[in-house]
Every structure is written in structure tokens, then in C-alpha cells.
Tab-separated table of C-alpha atoms and ligand atoms in Angstrom:
chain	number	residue	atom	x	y	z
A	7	UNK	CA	-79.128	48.649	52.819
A	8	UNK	CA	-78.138	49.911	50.457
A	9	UNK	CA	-75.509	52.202	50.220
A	10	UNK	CA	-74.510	52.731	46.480
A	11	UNK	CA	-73.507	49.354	47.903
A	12	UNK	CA	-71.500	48.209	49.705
A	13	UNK	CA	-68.005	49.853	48.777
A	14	UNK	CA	-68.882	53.340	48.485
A	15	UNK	CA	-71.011	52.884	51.509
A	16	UNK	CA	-68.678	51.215	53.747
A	17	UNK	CA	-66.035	54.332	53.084
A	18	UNK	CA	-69.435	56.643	54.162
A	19	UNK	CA	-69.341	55.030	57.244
A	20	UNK	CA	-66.140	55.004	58.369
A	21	UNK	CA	-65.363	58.378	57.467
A	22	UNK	CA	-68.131	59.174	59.534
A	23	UNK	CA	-66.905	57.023	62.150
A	24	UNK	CA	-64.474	59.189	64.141
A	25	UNK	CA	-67.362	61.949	64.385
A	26	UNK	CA	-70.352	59.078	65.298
A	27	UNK	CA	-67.364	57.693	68.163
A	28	UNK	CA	-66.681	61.215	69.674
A	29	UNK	CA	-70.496	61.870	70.455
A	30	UNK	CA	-70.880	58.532	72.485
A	31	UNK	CA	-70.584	59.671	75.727
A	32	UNK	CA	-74.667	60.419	76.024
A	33	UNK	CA	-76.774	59.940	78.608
A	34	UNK	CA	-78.143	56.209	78.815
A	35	UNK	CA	-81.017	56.017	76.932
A	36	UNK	CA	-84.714	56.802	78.917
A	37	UNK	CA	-86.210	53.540	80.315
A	38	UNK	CA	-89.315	55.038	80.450
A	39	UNK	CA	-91.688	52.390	78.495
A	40	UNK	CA	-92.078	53.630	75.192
A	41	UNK	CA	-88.822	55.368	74.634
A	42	UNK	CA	-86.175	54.531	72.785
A	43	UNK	CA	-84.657	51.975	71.232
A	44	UNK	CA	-87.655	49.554	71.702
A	45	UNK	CA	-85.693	47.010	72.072
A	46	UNK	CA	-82.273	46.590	74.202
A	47	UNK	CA	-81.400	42.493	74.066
A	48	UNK	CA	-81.017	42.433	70.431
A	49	UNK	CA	-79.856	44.286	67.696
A	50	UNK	CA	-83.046	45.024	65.440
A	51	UNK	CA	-83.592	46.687	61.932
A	52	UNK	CA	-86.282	47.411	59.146
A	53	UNK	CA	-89.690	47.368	61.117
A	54	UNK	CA	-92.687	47.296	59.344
A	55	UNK	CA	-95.884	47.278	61.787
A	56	UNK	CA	-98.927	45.476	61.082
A	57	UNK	CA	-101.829	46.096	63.023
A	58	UNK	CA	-104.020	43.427	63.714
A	59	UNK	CA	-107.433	44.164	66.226
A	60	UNK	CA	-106.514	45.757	69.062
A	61	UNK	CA	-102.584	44.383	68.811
A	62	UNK	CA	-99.530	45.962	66.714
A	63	UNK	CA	-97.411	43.376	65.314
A	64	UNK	CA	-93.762	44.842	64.163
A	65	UNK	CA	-91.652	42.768	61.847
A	66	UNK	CA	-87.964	42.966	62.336
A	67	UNK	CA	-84.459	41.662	60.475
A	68	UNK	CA	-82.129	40.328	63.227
A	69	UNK	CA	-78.802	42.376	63.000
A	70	UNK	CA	-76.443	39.582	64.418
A	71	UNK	CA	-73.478	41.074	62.715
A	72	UNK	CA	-70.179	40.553	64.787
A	73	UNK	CA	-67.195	43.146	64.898
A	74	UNK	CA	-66.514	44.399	61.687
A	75	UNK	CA	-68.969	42.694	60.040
A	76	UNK	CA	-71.351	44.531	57.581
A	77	UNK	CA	-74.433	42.659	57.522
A	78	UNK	CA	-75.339	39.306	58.754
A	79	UNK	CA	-79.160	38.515	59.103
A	80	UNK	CA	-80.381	35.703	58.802
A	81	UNK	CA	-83.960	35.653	60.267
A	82	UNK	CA	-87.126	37.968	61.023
A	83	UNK	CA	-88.248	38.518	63.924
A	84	UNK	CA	-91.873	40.028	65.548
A	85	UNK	CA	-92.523	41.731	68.691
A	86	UNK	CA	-96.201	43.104	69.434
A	87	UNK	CA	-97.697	45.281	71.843
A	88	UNK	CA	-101.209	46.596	72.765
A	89	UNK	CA	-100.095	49.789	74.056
A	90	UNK	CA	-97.145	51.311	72.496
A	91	UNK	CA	-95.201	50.829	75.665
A	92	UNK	CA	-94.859	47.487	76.625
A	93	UNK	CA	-93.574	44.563	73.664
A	94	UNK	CA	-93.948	41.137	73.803
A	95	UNK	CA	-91.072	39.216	72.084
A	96	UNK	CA	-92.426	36.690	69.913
A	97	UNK	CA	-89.234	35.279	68.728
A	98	UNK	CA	-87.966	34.141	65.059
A	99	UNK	CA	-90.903	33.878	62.729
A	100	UNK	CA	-88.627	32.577	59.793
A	101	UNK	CA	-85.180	32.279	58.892
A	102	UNK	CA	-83.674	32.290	55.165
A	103	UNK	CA	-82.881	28.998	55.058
A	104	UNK	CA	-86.970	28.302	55.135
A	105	UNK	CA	-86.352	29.621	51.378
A	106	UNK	CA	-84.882	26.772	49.990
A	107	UNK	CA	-83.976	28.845	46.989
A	108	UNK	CA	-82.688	31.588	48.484
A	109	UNK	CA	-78.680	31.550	50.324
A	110	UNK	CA	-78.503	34.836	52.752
A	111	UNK	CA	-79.650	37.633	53.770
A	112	UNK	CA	-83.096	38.405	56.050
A	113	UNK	CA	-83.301	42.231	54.924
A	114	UNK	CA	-86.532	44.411	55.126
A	115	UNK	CA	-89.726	42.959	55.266
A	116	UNK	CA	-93.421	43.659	55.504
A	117	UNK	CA	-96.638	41.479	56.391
A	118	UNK	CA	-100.185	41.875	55.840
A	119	UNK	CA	-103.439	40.889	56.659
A	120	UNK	CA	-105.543	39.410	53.664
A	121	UNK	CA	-108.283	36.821	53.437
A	122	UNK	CA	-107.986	35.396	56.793
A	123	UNK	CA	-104.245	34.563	56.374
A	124	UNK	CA	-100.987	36.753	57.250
A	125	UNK	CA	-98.464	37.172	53.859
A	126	UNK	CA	-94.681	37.718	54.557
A	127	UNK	CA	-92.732	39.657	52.365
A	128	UNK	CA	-88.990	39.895	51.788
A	129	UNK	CA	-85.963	40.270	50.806
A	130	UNK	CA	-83.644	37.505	50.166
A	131	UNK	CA	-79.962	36.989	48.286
A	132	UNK	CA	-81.193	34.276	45.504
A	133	UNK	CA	-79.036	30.982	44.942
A	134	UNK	CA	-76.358	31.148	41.569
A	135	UNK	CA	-80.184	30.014	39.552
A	136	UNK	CA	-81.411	33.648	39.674
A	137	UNK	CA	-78.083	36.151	41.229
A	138	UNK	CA	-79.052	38.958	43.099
A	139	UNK	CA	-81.524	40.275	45.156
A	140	UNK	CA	-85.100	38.809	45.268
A	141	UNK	CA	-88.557	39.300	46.846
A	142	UNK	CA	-89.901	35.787	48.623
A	143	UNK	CA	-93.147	35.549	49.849
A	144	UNK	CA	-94.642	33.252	52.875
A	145	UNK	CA	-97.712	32.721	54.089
A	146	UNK	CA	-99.575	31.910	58.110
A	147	UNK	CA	-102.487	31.612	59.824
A	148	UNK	CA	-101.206	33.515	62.630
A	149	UNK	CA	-98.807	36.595	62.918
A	150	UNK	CA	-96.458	35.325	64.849
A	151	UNK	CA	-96.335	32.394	62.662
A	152	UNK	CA	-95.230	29.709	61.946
A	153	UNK	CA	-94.298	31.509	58.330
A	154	UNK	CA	-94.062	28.806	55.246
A	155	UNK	CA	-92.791	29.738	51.765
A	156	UNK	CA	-95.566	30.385	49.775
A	157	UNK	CA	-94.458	29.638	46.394
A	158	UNK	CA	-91.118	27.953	46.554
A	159	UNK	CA	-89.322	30.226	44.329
A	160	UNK	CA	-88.748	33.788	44.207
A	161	UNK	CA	-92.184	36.432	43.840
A	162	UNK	CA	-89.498	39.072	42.497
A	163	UNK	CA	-85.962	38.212	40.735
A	164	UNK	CA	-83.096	40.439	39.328
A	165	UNK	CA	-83.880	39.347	36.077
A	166	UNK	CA	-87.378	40.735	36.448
A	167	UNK	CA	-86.288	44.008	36.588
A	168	UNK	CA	-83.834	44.266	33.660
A	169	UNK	CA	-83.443	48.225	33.735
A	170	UNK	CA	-81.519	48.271	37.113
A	171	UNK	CA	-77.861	48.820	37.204
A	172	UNK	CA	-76.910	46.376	40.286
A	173	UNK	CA	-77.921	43.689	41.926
A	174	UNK	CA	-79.611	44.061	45.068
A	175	UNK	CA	-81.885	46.524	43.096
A	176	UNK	CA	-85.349	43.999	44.066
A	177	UNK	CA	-84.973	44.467	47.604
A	178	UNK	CA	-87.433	45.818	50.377
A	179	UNK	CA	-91.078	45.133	49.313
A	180	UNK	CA	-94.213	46.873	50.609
A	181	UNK	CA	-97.566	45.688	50.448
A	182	UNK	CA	-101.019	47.822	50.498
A	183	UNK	CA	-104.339	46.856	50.189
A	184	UNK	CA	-106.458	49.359	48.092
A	185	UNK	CA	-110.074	50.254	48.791
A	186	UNK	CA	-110.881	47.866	45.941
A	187	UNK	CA	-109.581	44.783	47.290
A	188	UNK	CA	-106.174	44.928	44.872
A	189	UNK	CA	-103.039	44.299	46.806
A	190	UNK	CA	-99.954	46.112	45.144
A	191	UNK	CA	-96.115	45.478	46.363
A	192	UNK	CA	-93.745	47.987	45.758
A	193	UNK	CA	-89.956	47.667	46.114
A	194	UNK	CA	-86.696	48.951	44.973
A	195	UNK	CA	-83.421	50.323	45.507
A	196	UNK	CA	-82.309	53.666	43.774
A	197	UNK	CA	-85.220	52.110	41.457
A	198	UNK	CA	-88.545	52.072	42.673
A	199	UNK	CA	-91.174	49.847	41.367
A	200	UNK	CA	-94.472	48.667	41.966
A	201	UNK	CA	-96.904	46.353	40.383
A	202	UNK	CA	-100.258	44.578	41.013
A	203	UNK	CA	-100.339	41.411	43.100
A	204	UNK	CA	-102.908	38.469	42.014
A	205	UNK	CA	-105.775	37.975	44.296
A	206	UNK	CA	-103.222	34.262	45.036
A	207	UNK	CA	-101.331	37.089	46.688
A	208	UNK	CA	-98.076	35.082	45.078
A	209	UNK	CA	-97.797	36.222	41.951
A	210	UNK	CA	-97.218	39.612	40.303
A	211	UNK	CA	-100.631	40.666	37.794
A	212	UNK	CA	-99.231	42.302	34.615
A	213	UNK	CA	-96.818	45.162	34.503
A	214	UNK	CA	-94.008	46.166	36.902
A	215	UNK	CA	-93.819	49.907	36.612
A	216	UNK	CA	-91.073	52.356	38.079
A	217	UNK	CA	-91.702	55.183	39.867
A	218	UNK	CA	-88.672	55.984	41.439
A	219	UNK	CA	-88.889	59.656	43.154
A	220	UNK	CA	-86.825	62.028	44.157
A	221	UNK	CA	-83.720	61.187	45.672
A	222	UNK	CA	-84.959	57.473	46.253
A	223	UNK	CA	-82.177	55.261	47.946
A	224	UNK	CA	-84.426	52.060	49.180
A	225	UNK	CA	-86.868	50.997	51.385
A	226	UNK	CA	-90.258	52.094	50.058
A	227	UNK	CA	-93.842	51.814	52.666
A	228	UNK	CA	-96.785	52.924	51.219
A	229	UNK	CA	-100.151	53.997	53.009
A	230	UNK	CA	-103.135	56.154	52.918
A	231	UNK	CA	-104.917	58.210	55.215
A	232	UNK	CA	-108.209	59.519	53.744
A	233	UNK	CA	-107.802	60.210	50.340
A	234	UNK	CA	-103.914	60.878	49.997
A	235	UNK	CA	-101.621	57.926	48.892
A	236	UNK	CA	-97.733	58.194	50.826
A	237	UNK	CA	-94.943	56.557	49.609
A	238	UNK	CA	-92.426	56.887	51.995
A	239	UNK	CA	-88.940	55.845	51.814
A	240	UNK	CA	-84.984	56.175	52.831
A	241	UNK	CA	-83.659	58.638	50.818
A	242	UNK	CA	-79.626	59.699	49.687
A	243	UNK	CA	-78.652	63.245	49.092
A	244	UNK	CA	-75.580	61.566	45.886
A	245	UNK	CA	-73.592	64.719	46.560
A	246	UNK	CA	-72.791	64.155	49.612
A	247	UNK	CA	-73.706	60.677	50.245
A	248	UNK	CA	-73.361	60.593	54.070
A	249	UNK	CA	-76.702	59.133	56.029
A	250	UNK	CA	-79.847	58.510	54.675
A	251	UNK	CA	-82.724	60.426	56.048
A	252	UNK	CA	-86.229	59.987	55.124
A	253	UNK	CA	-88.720	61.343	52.309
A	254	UNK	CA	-91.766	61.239	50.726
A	255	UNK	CA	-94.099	61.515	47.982
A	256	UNK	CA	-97.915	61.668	47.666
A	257	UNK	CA	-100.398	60.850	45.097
A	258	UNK	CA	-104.626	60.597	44.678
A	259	UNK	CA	-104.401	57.219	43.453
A	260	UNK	CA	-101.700	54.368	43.800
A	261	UNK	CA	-101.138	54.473	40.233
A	262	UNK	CA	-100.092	58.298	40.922
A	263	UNK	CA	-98.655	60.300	39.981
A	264	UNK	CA	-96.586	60.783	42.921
A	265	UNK	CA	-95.671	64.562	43.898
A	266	UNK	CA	-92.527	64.788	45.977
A	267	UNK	CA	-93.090	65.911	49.190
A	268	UNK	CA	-89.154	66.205	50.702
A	269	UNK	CA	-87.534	65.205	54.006
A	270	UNK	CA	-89.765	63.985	56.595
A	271	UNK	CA	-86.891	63.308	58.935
A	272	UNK	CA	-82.975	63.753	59.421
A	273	UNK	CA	-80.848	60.650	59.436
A	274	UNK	CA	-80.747	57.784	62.518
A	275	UNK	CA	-78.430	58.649	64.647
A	276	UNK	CA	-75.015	56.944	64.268
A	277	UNK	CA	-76.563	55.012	61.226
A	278	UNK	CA	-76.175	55.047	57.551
A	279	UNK	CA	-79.567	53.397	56.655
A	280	UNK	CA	-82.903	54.473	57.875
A	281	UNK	CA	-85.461	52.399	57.571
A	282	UNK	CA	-89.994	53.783	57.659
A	283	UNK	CA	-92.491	51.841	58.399
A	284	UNK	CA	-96.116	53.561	59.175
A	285	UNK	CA	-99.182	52.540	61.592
A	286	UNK	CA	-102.113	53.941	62.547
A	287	UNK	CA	-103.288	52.311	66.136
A	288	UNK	CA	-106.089	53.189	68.270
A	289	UNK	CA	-106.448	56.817	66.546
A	290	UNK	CA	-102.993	57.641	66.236
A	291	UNK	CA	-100.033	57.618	64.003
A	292	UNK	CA	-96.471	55.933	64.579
A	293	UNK	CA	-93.357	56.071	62.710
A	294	UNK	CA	-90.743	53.338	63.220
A	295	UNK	CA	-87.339	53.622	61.996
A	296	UNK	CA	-84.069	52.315	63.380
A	297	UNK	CA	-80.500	53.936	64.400
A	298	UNK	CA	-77.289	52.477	65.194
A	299	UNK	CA	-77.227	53.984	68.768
A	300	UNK	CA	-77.604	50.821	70.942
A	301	UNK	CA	-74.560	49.084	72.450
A	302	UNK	CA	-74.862	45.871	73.953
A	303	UNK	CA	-71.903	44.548	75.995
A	304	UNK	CA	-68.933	44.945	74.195
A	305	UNK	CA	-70.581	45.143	70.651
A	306	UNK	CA	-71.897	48.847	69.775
A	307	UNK	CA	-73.964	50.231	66.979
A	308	UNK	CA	-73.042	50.088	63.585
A	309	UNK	CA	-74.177	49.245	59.809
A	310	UNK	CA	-74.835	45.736	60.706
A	311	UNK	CA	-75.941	46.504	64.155
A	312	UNK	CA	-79.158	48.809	64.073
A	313	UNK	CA	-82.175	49.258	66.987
A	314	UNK	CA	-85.421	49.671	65.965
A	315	UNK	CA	-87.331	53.466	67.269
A	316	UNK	CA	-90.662	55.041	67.157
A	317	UNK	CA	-91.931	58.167	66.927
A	318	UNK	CA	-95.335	59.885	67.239
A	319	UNK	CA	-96.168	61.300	62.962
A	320	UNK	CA	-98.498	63.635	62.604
A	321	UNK	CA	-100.235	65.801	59.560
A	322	UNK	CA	-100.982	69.100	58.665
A	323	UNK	CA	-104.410	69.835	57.008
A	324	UNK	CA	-103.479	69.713	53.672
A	325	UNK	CA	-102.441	65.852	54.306
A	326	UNK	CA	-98.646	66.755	54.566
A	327	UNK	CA	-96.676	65.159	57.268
A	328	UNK	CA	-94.836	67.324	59.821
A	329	UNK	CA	-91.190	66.657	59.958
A	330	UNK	CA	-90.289	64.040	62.437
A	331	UNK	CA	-87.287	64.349	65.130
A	332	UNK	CA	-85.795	61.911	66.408
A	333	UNK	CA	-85.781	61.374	69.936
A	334	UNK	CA	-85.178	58.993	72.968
A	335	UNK	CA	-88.237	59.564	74.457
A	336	UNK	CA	-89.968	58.199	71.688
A	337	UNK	CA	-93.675	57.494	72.454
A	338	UNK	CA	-93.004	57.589	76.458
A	339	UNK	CA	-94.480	61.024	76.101
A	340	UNK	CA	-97.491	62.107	74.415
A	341	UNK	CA	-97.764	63.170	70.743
A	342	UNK	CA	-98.165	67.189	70.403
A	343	UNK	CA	-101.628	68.300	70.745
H	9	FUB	O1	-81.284	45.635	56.627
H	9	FUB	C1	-80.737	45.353	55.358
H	9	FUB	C2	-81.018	46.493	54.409
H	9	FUB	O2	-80.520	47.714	54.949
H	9	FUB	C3	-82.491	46.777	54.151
H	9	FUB	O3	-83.045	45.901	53.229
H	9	FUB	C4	-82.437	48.211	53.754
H	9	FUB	O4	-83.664	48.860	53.782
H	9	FUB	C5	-81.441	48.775	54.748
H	9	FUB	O5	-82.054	49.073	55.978
């Protein structure tokens, strides 16, 4: 989240609001397994998938964000499925307060798979010792947990990143293995950064290096797919500064340099913040993001109240990735051939 924070973004919204209320008299969404939202019980955000075997595991932050409420998350959550269609809910793999340091806020996450054991990484609102954002990391045997910090104290603080102009800069971490074994984490808002991550997985190995790209608002995912490197992210057009929408860049190495490759998708519907995360599962490609179009009971989509999507992502033959719509069929049908 983001949102040239919090003020400016809050008048975004609800100057959008009158236009986002008129168009709510759609159809119900498609209950055909696979489409969209995922899932309908609970108000979801910021999935990053992990694919483990023949299973995709997909973190989530728990939007539990009442009324007029911005944000109020205060645990992850994990759903998996074998088949794109149906999801097994998991439950709460960790809450904040298992970060003794840290005071509020579950935001995005991402896990991965590394020497037997499953590393959880996110983003947390530090205690008064360290203000501001910060990156925690936990650690399991099992991805569905139980998670345990990993370090008991931050990976990433505020004051690691002295260049950035606000606080909630060290937020929404993504971690990639390389062909070479070397696990790097990037993360940022309107700053991007990455840096190395010790084999310990825990602690950060020499320089933190930005690489911010083009229009880069927050919420970074990196992956590769034969020799191209993607980081993807949620992106903010500052002149206008309505919804985010989604971008990329790619690159022949990790270490870059990163060529921007513009909008791979238009903004979620009825939602401010957009949030990527890539898989590729039994031969295909998935992109998950999340809206603000689910209503449940009384209590309908907003900034604080997101549902996690997915859509089929595909490539042309020069590696780019074809634009993405948004849809509420989502994977219910099958990708274009
Ligand atoms: O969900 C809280 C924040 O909103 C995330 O960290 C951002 O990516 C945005 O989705």
C-alpha cells in the first residue's frame, strides 16, 4: 500500500469513490471453480504463490479492515490447490504479534523453498526501537507452517535504507533463487532495492542497491523464465495518481540492468493497490493480483478490503509478456492457445 501514503491516497480513493459505487450493480461474480475472486469468506490481499511438487501454495495478508477503516491486517494467511480450481484453506500461518519486535501491520509477503525449510518474508510496522517499515523473516518445516521468527529482529529496517523519503519505504520483499544457489530479496516502495541474502537466508550479504524503474509505486516479484530476469511490480502514473496498474522490467542477469518493459495490466477493479505475484505450475503461467470487488454481507470492497484474482500470463517470443485483462472468469476457462 502504498499510496504516496496514506493522505494523498486516501483523497485518490474517495474521489474515485462515487464512480467505483455507480458501477456496482454487476452481475454476481462466476462460481465456476477457478474464476474470480478466489476466495469469497474473507477479504484477501498481496498473494505471492509458491509452488511446492505438485501443490501451489499462495500467501495472503488478511484484510480485516472494518467500515472506514484503511488497513488493518494483522496476520498471513495460505490457501493451496493442486489444480487451479479448487483451494484448500489452510488458515493463519502467522500473525504480527509472532514478531515480538514488530507492533502492526501483516502487509505483502512472499515464501520460498530453500534447503529443505520454507522462509517467510514480510512486511511489518517496527516498534518506536527502529520507526517505520521493516522486512521480518520466519522460518518452517512445512508451508503451511507453523512459521517462527527467524532472527528476532528485523532482516530490513528504515534506517537501512537512508536515501528514502518516508517511512514505509522497506516494505514488500521478494525472494528468488538464482541458478547459482544465491537467494536475493528485493523490496521497496517508490524505491526499489535489492541485495544478496546469506546462504543463513537471515541476513542481508553486502550491498543494498536501488534499482527503482519506471514509474515504480511498490510491490516488486521477481522471476525468470529461460534466460530473461522480470521484475514485476505495482506501478503509479504521479500525474494522475488514480489506481495502480501493473509493470515491468526485464534484464539478462539479476544484477541487470533492467529495461522497462511498460504496463502489463490496467488497474484492479474498484482498487487503488494492485498487488503481482507470478507461478509457473504444471507447464503454465499464473498471475495473481487482487481487486476491491468482493462484498461480503454488509461490508464491500475497499482499500482495506481487497480479494485476491488470477489470471492465465502468457509470452510472446521475444520473452515479453502479453498484457493481462482482468476478468471474472479467471482461470475457469482455458488460457489462449
Ligand atoms: O496490503 C498492504 C500493502 O498494500 C502492501 O504491502 C502493498 O503492496 C499494497 O498492496
Amino acid at each position: 500500500m502504498s499510496l504516496a501514503r496514506l493522505l494523498p491516497a486516501a483523497l485518490c480513493v474517495l474521489m474515485a469513490w462515487p464512480l467505483a459505487a455507480q458501477a456496482r450493480s454487476d452481475a454476481a461474480p462466476g462460481t465456476a471453480p477457478g474464476s474470480n475472486p478466489l476466495f469469497r469468506d474473507k477479504f484477501t490481499a498481496d498473494p505471492a504463490p509458491l509452488v511446492v511438487g505438485d501443490t501451489l501454495y499462495l500467501y495472503v495478508g488478511h484484510d480485516q479492515a472494518q467500515r472506514d477503516e484503511m488497513f488493518n491486517m494483522r496476520e498471513w494467511l495460505v490457501y493451496s490447490t493442486t489444480d487451479m480450481k479448487t483451494w484448500t484453506d489452510h488458515g493463519p500461518i502467522m500473525k504480527v504479534a509472532d514478531f515480538t519486535w514488530a507492533k502492526a501491520d501483516a502487509w505483502a509477503s512472499q515464501a520460498i523453498e530453500k534447503d529443505g525449510k520454507f522462509w517467510f518474508y514480510a512486511a511489518v510496522e517496527h516498534d518506536d526501537t527502529h520507526p517505520g517499515k521493516a522486512i521480518a523473516v520466519a522460518v518452517s518445516d512445512s508451508p503451511t507452517g507453523p512459521f517462527v521468527d527467524a532472527k528476532g529482529a528485523a532482516l530490513v529496517t528504515n534506517q537501512m535504507t537512508p536515501k528514502g523519503t518516508h517511512s514505509w519505504e522497506d516494505i514488500d520483499p521478494t525472494v528468488f533463487t538464482d541458478d547459482d544457489g544465491t537467494t536475493w530479496i528485493a523490496w521497496g516502495n517508490r524505491q526499489a532495492y535489492i541485495a544478496r541474502l546469506k546462504p543463513n537466508m537471515v541476513e542481508i550479504d553486502g550491498p543494498i542497491t536501488e534499482i527503482t524503474p519506471p514509474h515504480f509505486e511498490e510491490g516488486p516479484w521477481l522471476h525468470k523464465r529461460g534466460d530473461l530476469y522480470y521484475l514485476t511490480y505495482a506501478s503509479l502514473d504521479r500525474a494522475t495518481h488514480r489506481d495502480e496498474k501493473i509493470s515491468y522490467a526485464t534484464a539478462p542477469s539479476i544484477q541487470g540492468p533492467w529495461t522497462y518493459r511498460g504496463e502489463l495490466t490496467g488497474s484492479g477493479k474498484y482498487s487503488f493497490t494492485i498487488h503481482a505475484g507470478i507461478a509457473e505450475f504444471k507447464g503454465d503461467w499464473y498471475l495473481f493480483l487482487h481487486n476491491a470487488a468482493l462484498t461480503i454481507g454488509d461490508q464491500n470492497g475497499s482499500i482495506g478490503r481487497r480479494a485476491v484474482t488470477v489470471e492465465h500470463l502468457q509470452y510472446n517470443a521475444d520473452g515479453t509478456m502479453k498484457p493481462v485483462v482482468q476478468t471474472e472468469a479467471g482461470v475457469s476457462v482455458p488460457p489462449p492457445r
